[in-house]
Short mmCIF file of C-alpha atoms in Angstrom, two decimals:
data_model
loop_
_atom_site.label_atom_id
_atom_site.label_comp_id
_atom_site.label_asym_id
_atom_site.label_seq_id
_atom_site.Cartn_x
_atom_site.Cartn_y
_atom_site.Cartn_z
CA ILE B 5 0.02 -0.01 0.09
CA GLU B 6 2.70 2.37 0.91
CA GLU B 7 4.53 1.88 -2.40
CA ASN B 8 1.14 2.72 -4.14
CA LYS B 9 -0.44 5.38 -2.07
CA ALA B 10 -1.01 7.92 -4.97
CA PRO B 11 -2.54 5.26 -7.30
CA PHE B 12 -4.81 3.97 -4.42
CA ALA B 13 -5.87 7.35 -3.34
CA ASP B 14 -6.63 8.12 -7.11
CA MET B 15 -8.68 5.08 -7.61
CA ILE B 16 -10.70 5.30 -4.17
CA SER B 17 -11.62 9.17 -5.16
CA LEU B 18 -12.74 8.07 -8.60
CA GLU B 19 -14.93 5.12 -7.82
CA MET B 20 -16.22 6.20 -4.26
CA GLY B 21 -16.55 9.93 -5.25
CA LYS B 22 -14.87 11.22 -2.30
CA LEU B 23 -12.54 14.22 -2.26
CA LYS B 24 -8.93 13.64 -3.06
CA THR B 25 -7.61 14.69 0.47
CA GLU B 26 -10.29 12.22 1.97
CA ALA B 27 -9.01 9.39 -0.05
CA GLN B 28 -5.33 10.23 0.79
CA ALA B 29 -6.31 10.10 4.67
CA GLU B 30 -8.09 6.63 4.23
CA VAL B 31 -4.87 5.33 2.75
CA LYS B 32 -2.65 6.79 5.19
CA LYS B 33 -5.06 5.40 8.24
CA SER B 34 -4.76 1.79 6.52
CA MET B 35 -1.02 1.83 6.55
CA GLU B 36 -0.91 3.25 10.06
CA LEU B 37 -3.00 0.15 11.33
CA LEU B 38 -0.82 -2.32 9.46
CA LYS B 39 2.34 -0.72 11.11
CA PHE B 40 0.59 -0.92 14.76
CA TYR B 41 -0.06 -4.60 14.33
CA VAL B 42 3.56 -5.39 13.11
CA LYS B 43 4.63 -3.72 16.24
CA GLU B 44 2.09 -4.86 18.69
CA SER B 45 1.28 -8.56 17.38
CA GLU B 46 4.23 -9.98 19.74
CA THR B 47 2.87 -8.22 22.69
CA TYR B 48 -0.69 -9.39 22.07
CA GLU B 49 0.58 -13.14 21.62
CA LYS B 50 2.41 -12.71 24.94
CA MET B 51 -0.94 -11.51 26.51
CA MET B 52 -2.72 -14.59 25.28
CA PHE B 53 0.25 -16.68 26.72
CA ALA B 54 -0.21 -15.26 30.12
CA ASN B 55 -1.57 -18.68 31.32
CA PRO B 56 1.23 -21.22 31.01
CA SER B 57 -1.54 -23.98 30.18
CA SER B 58 -2.74 -21.93 27.38
CA ARG B 59 -1.89 -22.11 23.71
CA ILE B 60 -3.20 -20.08 20.82
CA SER B 61 -3.32 -20.93 16.84
CA PRO B 62 -4.87 -19.26 14.08
CA GLN B 63 -8.38 -20.55 12.89
CA GLY B 64 -7.97 -20.35 9.28
CA ILE B 65 -9.91 -18.30 6.60
CA VAL B 66 -11.91 -15.44 7.63
CA PHE B 67 -14.50 -13.85 5.10
CA LYS B 68 -14.88 -10.20 5.15
CA ILE B 69 -17.71 -8.13 3.33
CA VAL B 70 -16.80 -4.51 2.75
CA PRO B 71 -19.11 -1.57 2.37
CA PHE B 72 -18.64 1.20 -0.51
CA ASN B 73 -17.96 4.13 1.82
CA PHE B 74 -14.32 3.10 2.92
CA PRO B 75 -13.29 0.34 0.52
CA LEU B 76 -9.72 0.33 1.78
CA TRP B 77 -9.86 1.07 5.31
CA ILE B 78 -12.59 -1.21 6.45
CA ALA B 79 -10.96 -4.11 4.73
CA ILE B 80 -7.67 -3.46 6.41
CA LYS B 81 -9.35 -2.73 9.86
CA THR B 82 -10.08 -6.50 9.56
CA ALA B 83 -7.04 -7.84 7.63
CA GLY B 84 -4.43 -6.26 9.70
CA PRO B 85 -5.26 -8.06 12.86
CA ASN B 86 -6.19 -11.26 11.58
CA LEU B 87 -3.13 -11.56 9.34
CA ALA B 88 -1.15 -10.78 12.54
CA ALA B 89 -2.83 -13.59 14.02
CA GLY B 90 -1.94 -16.12 11.38
CA ASN B 91 -5.38 -16.15 9.60
CA THR B 92 -5.77 -15.88 5.85
CA MET B 93 -8.62 -13.22 4.54
CA LEU B 94 -10.94 -13.76 1.98
CA ILE B 95 -12.28 -10.19 0.97
CA ARG B 96 -15.31 -9.42 -0.91
CA PRO B 97 -14.94 -5.84 -2.03
CA PRO B 98 -17.92 -3.59 -2.60
CA ASP B 99 -19.35 -3.65 -6.11
CA THR B 100 -18.56 0.18 -6.59
CA ALA B 101 -14.68 -0.48 -6.13
CA PRO B 102 -13.66 -3.19 -8.46
CA GLN B 103 -10.70 -1.21 -9.70
CA THR B 104 -9.29 -0.31 -6.28
CA TYR B 105 -9.13 -4.18 -5.56
CA GLU B 106 -7.82 -5.12 -8.89
CA LEU B 107 -5.02 -2.98 -7.98
CA PHE B 108 -4.76 -4.58 -4.78
CA GLU B 109 -4.84 -7.99 -6.20
CA LYS B 110 -2.24 -7.20 -8.55
CA GLU B 111 0.22 -5.78 -6.13
CA ALA B 112 -0.26 -8.37 -3.71
CA ASN B 113 0.43 -11.09 -6.10
CA LYS B 114 3.55 -9.43 -7.30
CA ARG B 115 4.85 -9.87 -3.62
CA GLY B 116 3.64 -13.17 -3.08
CA LEU B 117 0.94 -12.46 -0.47
CA ASN B 118 -1.28 -15.14 -0.98
CA HIS B 119 -2.87 -14.77 2.55
CA ILE B 120 -5.09 -12.22 1.17
CA GLN B 121 -7.62 -13.43 -1.73
CA ILE B 122 -10.25 -10.98 -3.22
CA ALA B 123 -13.66 -12.73 -4.09
CA PHE B 124 -15.12 -10.61 -6.79
CA SER B 125 -18.54 -11.96 -6.09
CA ASP B 126 -22.38 -10.61 -5.22
CA SER B 127 -24.76 -11.41 -2.32
CA SER B 128 -26.04 -14.48 -3.97
CA HIS B 129 -22.72 -16.32 -2.91
CA THR B 130 -22.52 -14.98 0.55
CA GLU B 131 -24.35 -18.05 2.31
CA GLU B 132 -22.27 -20.35 0.30
CA ILE B 133 -19.07 -18.92 1.29
CA ILE B 134 -19.71 -18.62 4.86
CA ALA B 135 -20.94 -22.13 5.06
CA ASP B 136 -17.80 -23.54 3.28
CA GLU B 137 -16.11 -25.69 5.83
CA ARG B 138 -12.47 -23.94 5.03
CA VAL B 139 -14.04 -20.70 6.28
CA VAL B 140 -14.05 -20.03 9.95
CA GLY B 141 -15.89 -17.06 10.35
CA ALA B 142 -17.23 -13.71 8.92
CA THR B 143 -17.13 -10.20 9.34
CA PHE B 144 -19.35 -7.48 8.15
CA THR B 145 -19.73 -3.39 7.90
CA GLY B 146 -22.92 -2.29 6.59
CA SER B 147 -26.66 -2.03 7.45
CA THR B 148 -28.48 -3.63 10.31
CA ALA B 149 -30.62 -5.35 7.95
CA ALA B 150 -27.78 -7.14 6.28
CA GLY B 151 -26.09 -7.51 9.24
CA ARG B 152 -28.94 -9.62 10.51
CA LYS B 153 -28.68 -11.97 7.52
CA ILE B 154 -24.87 -12.61 7.79
CA ALA B 155 -25.04 -13.13 11.66
CA SER B 156 -27.97 -15.72 10.86
CA ILE B 157 -25.92 -17.48 8.14
CA ALA B 158 -22.95 -17.78 10.45
CA ALA B 159 -24.90 -18.96 13.39
CA LYS B 160 -26.58 -21.74 11.52
CA ASN B 161 -23.18 -22.87 10.41
CA LEU B 162 -21.86 -22.65 13.94
CA LYS B 163 -19.21 -19.83 12.84
CA SER B 164 -18.08 -16.88 14.70
CA TYR B 165 -18.89 -13.45 13.13
CA ILE B 166 -18.32 -9.84 13.91
CA VAL B 167 -21.00 -7.21 12.39
CA GLU B 168 -20.50 -3.44 12.57
CA LEU B 169 -23.68 -1.83 11.72
CA GLY B 170 -25.52 1.66 11.35
CA GLY B 171 -25.88 4.51 13.73
CA VAL B 172 -27.83 7.34 14.72
CA ASP B 173 -25.28 8.82 16.79
CA PRO B 174 -26.21 11.54 19.00
CA PHE B 175 -23.59 14.64 19.20
CA ILE B 176 -24.37 16.88 22.24
CA VAL B 177 -23.52 20.55 22.28
CA TRP B 178 -23.87 21.75 25.88
CA ASN B 179 -24.38 25.45 26.89
CA ASP B 180 -20.70 25.95 28.07
CA VAL B 181 -18.95 25.66 24.77
CA TYR B 182 -17.53 28.25 22.50
CA LEU B 183 -20.21 28.46 19.97
CA GLU B 184 -18.14 28.91 16.70
CA GLU B 185 -15.81 26.04 17.58
CA ALA B 186 -19.12 23.83 18.34
CA VAL B 187 -20.71 24.85 14.80
CA SER B 188 -17.37 24.17 12.75
CA GLY B 189 -16.91 20.56 14.69
CA VAL B 190 -20.61 19.81 13.73
CA TYR B 191 -20.19 21.03 10.12
CA ARG B 192 -16.80 18.99 9.76
CA GLY B 193 -18.10 15.84 11.25
CA ARG B 194 -21.43 15.58 9.42
CA LEU B 195 -20.15 16.47 5.94
CA ALA B 196 -16.92 14.41 6.09
CA ASN B 197 -17.18 11.61 3.30
CA LEU B 198 -20.50 13.08 1.93
CA GLY B 199 -22.09 12.07 5.43
CA GLN B 200 -21.49 8.49 4.69
CA ILE B 201 -19.95 7.38 7.76
CA CYS B 202 -21.52 4.95 10.46
CA ASN B 203 -20.62 7.22 13.30
CA SER B 204 -21.28 10.52 11.80
CA PRO B 205 -23.03 13.06 14.01
CA LYS B 206 -26.49 12.32 12.73
CA ARG B 207 -28.38 13.49 15.64
CA VAL B 208 -27.25 17.01 17.00
CA LEU B 209 -28.67 17.57 20.56
CA VAL B 210 -28.04 21.42 21.41
CA HIS B 211 -28.91 22.88 24.70
CA THR B 212 -32.05 25.25 24.67
CA ASP B 213 -29.85 28.29 25.93
CA ILE B 214 -27.78 28.24 22.68
CA PHE B 215 -30.04 26.46 20.24
CA ASP B 216 -31.30 29.52 17.82
CA ARG B 217 -27.80 30.83 17.55
CA PHE B 218 -26.26 27.60 16.80
CA ARG B 219 -28.76 26.77 14.30
CA ASP B 220 -28.41 30.39 12.68
CA ARG B 221 -24.59 30.07 12.72
CA LEU B 222 -24.55 26.72 10.96
CA ILE B 223 -27.05 27.62 8.25
CA ALA B 224 -24.90 30.68 7.67
CA LYS B 225 -21.67 28.57 7.63
CA ILE B 226 -23.10 26.14 4.92
CA LYS B 227 -24.08 29.17 2.84
CA LYS B 228 -20.84 30.64 3.04
CA ASP B 229 -18.53 27.49 3.01
CA PHE B 230 -20.29 24.78 1.04
CA LYS B 231 -18.47 24.26 -1.97
CA GLN B 232 -18.12 20.65 -3.00
CA GLU B 233 -19.48 18.48 -0.17
CA ILE B 234 -21.96 16.98 -2.51
CA VAL B 235 -22.08 17.09 -6.26
CA LEU B 236 -25.09 16.42 -8.33
CA ALA B 237 -26.51 16.46 -11.82
CA ASN B 238 -24.75 13.93 -14.09
CA SER B 239 -21.80 13.16 -11.88
CA ARG B 240 -20.61 9.98 -10.33
CA VAL B 241 -21.22 11.11 -6.92
CA HIS B 242 -24.86 11.74 -7.56
CA GLN B 243 -25.31 8.15 -9.38
CA ARG B 244 -23.43 6.44 -6.58
CA LEU B 245 -25.97 7.96 -3.92
CA ILE B 246 -29.20 7.41 -5.93
CA HIS B 247 -27.90 3.68 -6.26
CA GLN B 248 -26.73 3.06 -2.84
CA LEU B 249 -29.08 4.95 -0.41
CA GLY B 250 -32.01 2.39 -0.96
CA GLU B 251 -29.84 -0.48 0.04
CA ILE B 252 -28.30 1.40 3.38
CA VAL B 253 -31.31 3.30 4.70
CA SER B 254 -35.04 2.96 5.19
CA ASP B 255 -37.53 3.83 2.44
CA GLU B 256 -38.51 7.09 4.45
CA ALA B 257 -34.69 8.26 5.03
CA THR B 258 -34.18 7.86 1.41
CA LYS B 259 -37.02 9.76 0.46
CA ILE B 260 -35.82 12.79 2.27
CA LEU B 261 -32.72 12.96 0.30
CA PHE B 262 -34.67 12.31 -3.09
CA PHE B 263 -37.06 15.07 -2.15
CA CYS B 264 -34.13 17.56 -1.64
CA TYR B 265 -32.83 16.70 -5.00
CA GLU B 266 -36.39 17.28 -6.56
CA LEU B 267 -36.74 20.74 -4.91
CA ASN B 268 -33.24 21.67 -6.45
CA GLY B 269 -34.25 20.86 -10.04
CA ILE B 270 -33.56 17.18 -10.14
CA LYS B 271 -36.86 15.25 -11.05
CA ARG B 272 -37.07 12.27 -8.89
CA THR B 273 -40.17 10.35 -7.84
CA TYR B 274 -41.09 10.00 -4.28
CA GLU B 275 -44.33 9.59 -2.27
CA GLU B 276 -46.35 12.10 -0.30
CA SER B 277 -46.04 11.23 3.40
CA SER B 278 -46.30 12.83 6.99
CA PHE B 279 -43.09 14.37 6.92
CA GLU B 280 -43.35 16.23 3.59
CA SER B 281 -43.91 19.57 5.70
CA GLU B 282 -40.70 18.95 7.61
CA ILE B 283 -38.68 18.47 4.54
CA LYS B 284 -39.63 21.61 3.12
CA ARG B 285 -39.09 23.58 6.20
CA ALA B 286 -35.43 21.85 6.34
CA VAL B 287 -34.65 22.83 2.69
CA ALA B 288 -36.24 26.43 2.97
CA LEU B 289 -33.60 26.88 6.14
CA SER B 290 -30.55 26.18 4.02
CA GLU B 291 -31.42 26.10 0.47
CA ILE B 292 -28.75 27.32 -1.76
CA ARG B 293 -27.96 26.72 -5.47
CA GLU B 294 -24.72 27.37 -7.34
CA ASN B 295 -23.12 26.54 -10.66
CA ILE B 296 -19.64 25.66 -10.90
CA SER B 297 -18.20 24.62 -14.14
CA ASN B 298 -21.60 23.60 -14.97
CA ILE B 299 -21.99 21.27 -12.03
CA LYS B 300 -24.89 21.88 -9.71
CA LEU B 301 -24.42 22.18 -6.04
CA LEU B 302 -27.16 21.44 -3.40
CA ALA B 303 -26.49 22.57 0.09
CA PRO B 304 -27.03 20.01 2.82
CA PRO B 305 -30.59 20.69 4.25
CA VAL B 306 -30.95 21.57 8.17
CA PHE B 307 -33.64 19.74 9.99
CA GLU B 308 -35.18 21.00 13.12
CA THR B 309 -36.57 17.82 14.76
CA LEU B 310 -39.37 18.43 16.96
CA ALA B 311 -40.85 15.12 17.76
CA SER B 312 -38.96 12.12 18.64
CA THR B 313 -40.90 10.00 16.13
CA SER B 314 -39.53 12.09 13.28
CA VAL B 315 -37.71 9.86 10.72
CA THR B 316 -34.81 12.20 10.91
CA HIS B 317 -34.40 11.45 14.87
CA ARG B 318 -35.04 7.61 14.49
CA GLU B 319 -33.64 6.35 11.18
CA GLU B 320 -30.18 6.45 9.80
CA ILE B 321 -29.79 9.09 7.34
CA PHE B 322 -26.63 8.08 5.16
CA GLY B 323 -26.00 11.37 3.38
CA PRO B 324 -25.13 15.32 4.08
CA VAL B 325 -28.33 15.93 6.13
CA PHE B 326 -28.36 17.82 9.55
CA SER B 327 -30.84 17.23 12.06
CA LEU B 328 -30.79 19.50 15.03
CA LYS B 329 -32.97 18.93 18.36
CA ARG B 330 -33.42 21.11 21.21
CA VAL B 331 -32.56 19.97 24.85
CA SER B 332 -32.94 21.85 28.12
CA SER B 333 -31.58 19.39 30.85
CA LEU B 334 -29.11 16.33 31.49
CA GLU B 335 -31.97 14.15 32.11
CA GLU B 336 -33.65 15.12 28.79
CA THR B 337 -30.74 14.85 26.83
CA THR B 338 -29.52 11.27 28.01
CA ASP B 339 -33.28 10.12 27.41
CA ILE B 340 -33.52 11.54 23.76
CA ALA B 341 -29.80 10.22 23.01
CA ASN B 342 -30.96 6.61 24.02
CA GLN B 343 -34.50 6.85 22.28
CA THR B 344 -33.35 4.90 19.20
CA SER B 345 -32.42 1.17 18.60
CA TYR B 346 -29.05 1.92 17.56
CA GLY B 347 -25.88 2.22 19.90
CA LEU B 348 -22.75 2.77 17.92
CA CYS B 349 -21.04 6.04 19.38
CA GLY B 350 -21.90 9.14 21.14
CA SER B 351 -20.16 12.58 21.35
CA ALA B 352 -20.49 15.76 23.37
CA LEU B 353 -18.92 19.06 23.33
CA VAL B 354 -19.14 20.39 26.94
CA ASN B 355 -16.75 21.96 29.42
CA ASP B 356 -18.43 20.88 32.90
CA GLU B 357 -16.64 17.63 33.82
CA LYS B 358 -19.59 16.23 35.79
CA VAL B 359 -21.82 16.47 32.77
CA SER B 360 -19.61 14.89 30.50
CA LYS B 361 -19.06 12.00 33.06
CA SER B 362 -23.10 11.76 33.52
CA LEU B 363 -23.15 11.64 29.66
CA PHE B 364 -20.83 8.96 28.92
CA ASP B 365 -22.18 6.89 31.79
CA GLN B 366 -25.74 6.89 30.94
CA ILE B 367 -25.45 7.00 26.89
CA LYS B 368 -25.82 3.30 25.77
CA CYS B 369 -23.14 3.09 22.82
CA GLY B 370 -20.01 1.49 21.90
CA GLY B 371 -17.77 4.45 22.22
CA PHE B 372 -17.96 8.07 23.58
CA PHE B 373 -16.20 11.04 22.54
CA VAL B 374 -15.80 14.05 24.59
CA ASN B 375 -14.90 17.54 22.91
CA THR B 376 -13.58 15.57 19.64
CA LEU B 377 -15.23 14.09 16.63
CA PRO B 378 -16.13 10.31 16.83
CA THR B 379 -13.73 8.06 14.81
CA SER B 380 -12.08 4.68 15.01
CA TYR B 381 -8.57 4.15 16.17
CA TRP B 382 -6.38 1.18 15.38
CA ASN B 383 -5.25 0.85 18.93
CA MET B 384 -8.76 0.97 20.71
CA PRO B 385 -11.81 -1.64 20.60
CA TRP B 386 -14.28 -0.60 17.98
CA GLY B 387 -17.92 -1.43 17.67
CA GLY B 388 -21.58 -0.86 18.69
CA THR B 389 -24.32 -2.20 20.98
CA LYS B 390 -27.99 -3.00 20.24
CA ASP B 391 -28.57 -2.67 16.57
CA SER B 392 -25.35 -1.27 15.95
CA GLY B 393 -23.74 -4.64 15.98
CA VAL B 394 -22.15 -7.32 17.83
CA GLY B 395 -18.31 -7.90 18.73
CA ARG B 396 -15.28 -5.48 18.50
CA GLU B 397 -12.48 -4.84 15.95
CA CYS B 398 -9.08 -3.14 16.35
CA ALA B 399 -6.59 -3.51 19.37
CA PHE B 400 -6.35 -6.81 21.08
CA ASP B 401 -9.94 -7.40 20.24
CA GLY B 402 -9.28 -7.54 16.69
CA PHE B 403 -6.19 -9.89 17.01
CA SER B 404 -8.05 -12.31 19.35
CA ASN B 405 -11.42 -12.74 17.50
CA PHE B 406 -10.44 -15.56 15.24
CA VAL B 407 -7.91 -17.50 17.25
CA THR B 408 -8.21 -20.87 18.99
CA ARG B 409 -7.20 -20.80 22.71
CA LYS B 410 -6.38 -24.27 23.73
CA THR B 411 -5.81 -25.52 27.10
CA VAL B 412 -2.71 -27.71 27.61
CA ILE B 413 -2.17 -29.58 30.62
#
């Protein structure tokens, strides 16, 4: 990967449609994880040998199904620790990134790296692959609906599995923070990777004391700074969004994005529904249309969510959409944060240590981030709770998921 940094970044940017800088960051992060496991694998082996009566051994072939949004990083996040543990990886790449994996396979074969094999297949072969006696387990990153199917197939065949699924992560902005930094953080966090990140701050819970000023400054920032977060009209990004959204989020959440496209001159069929007025209000708040080199740009809509039953509050919207909700107390905040079947991450911008401790103690999720944007780290366990998944990757957890611990007396 290091010897092909530029080609990998170029291909990811081309196929996924993300900014070149984001593709370069993905390649760099993938390399850092691999270097980490080269350094730490011996330490992890010693940890597992702490009991003199215990021995460990790799289990065999681990099957990884990779989503479209981070085609290299999510594959390496599983492959790195499993290769360090002695397993072989069988990776099924996303349909949208065949050339990235053709490059990967070509460069791996040149170096004789036969412990990584690429399976260019579709979902119709998933059950057959997992059931194969040579495959010891499966890992999957993607939607909750697909994750349930993978888990069911693995369980039926008595195979281990790790599934990292969706999220409707709460991002709390308390009344003691510096407002401009809070606006900038939410803006960057939600629009990174076109908003197509499982742990993106999809529900922004803002203290009522600063809510109006926060909302107005966020809308002003979108109108001032927005240039290239989402490119529509005959672009690869637009086509990818249209193709992928229906597979990843609910019908209602998909319609929200399609509705916004139509209001900006892109014709799209949608059904009338109870949230139509909410969509119109959101687009009216932040609508902006620009033409740069004959490419139409659509500003991300800002929703002011009133009811906890709103689709913007309970469903994962896998795209550049802001959902804001007013909160007035610590108890109300934690209650609203937990009003979802998901539990991947939570975040808070807050200076009061008692408030931050109460939030990370009470909000049910796999990881909580205070005064920083949520992200995965190779040296810390990563995964969700509830409908956001089962199991952990990265750090020691990633190394130990598919090894056999044998007691020897």
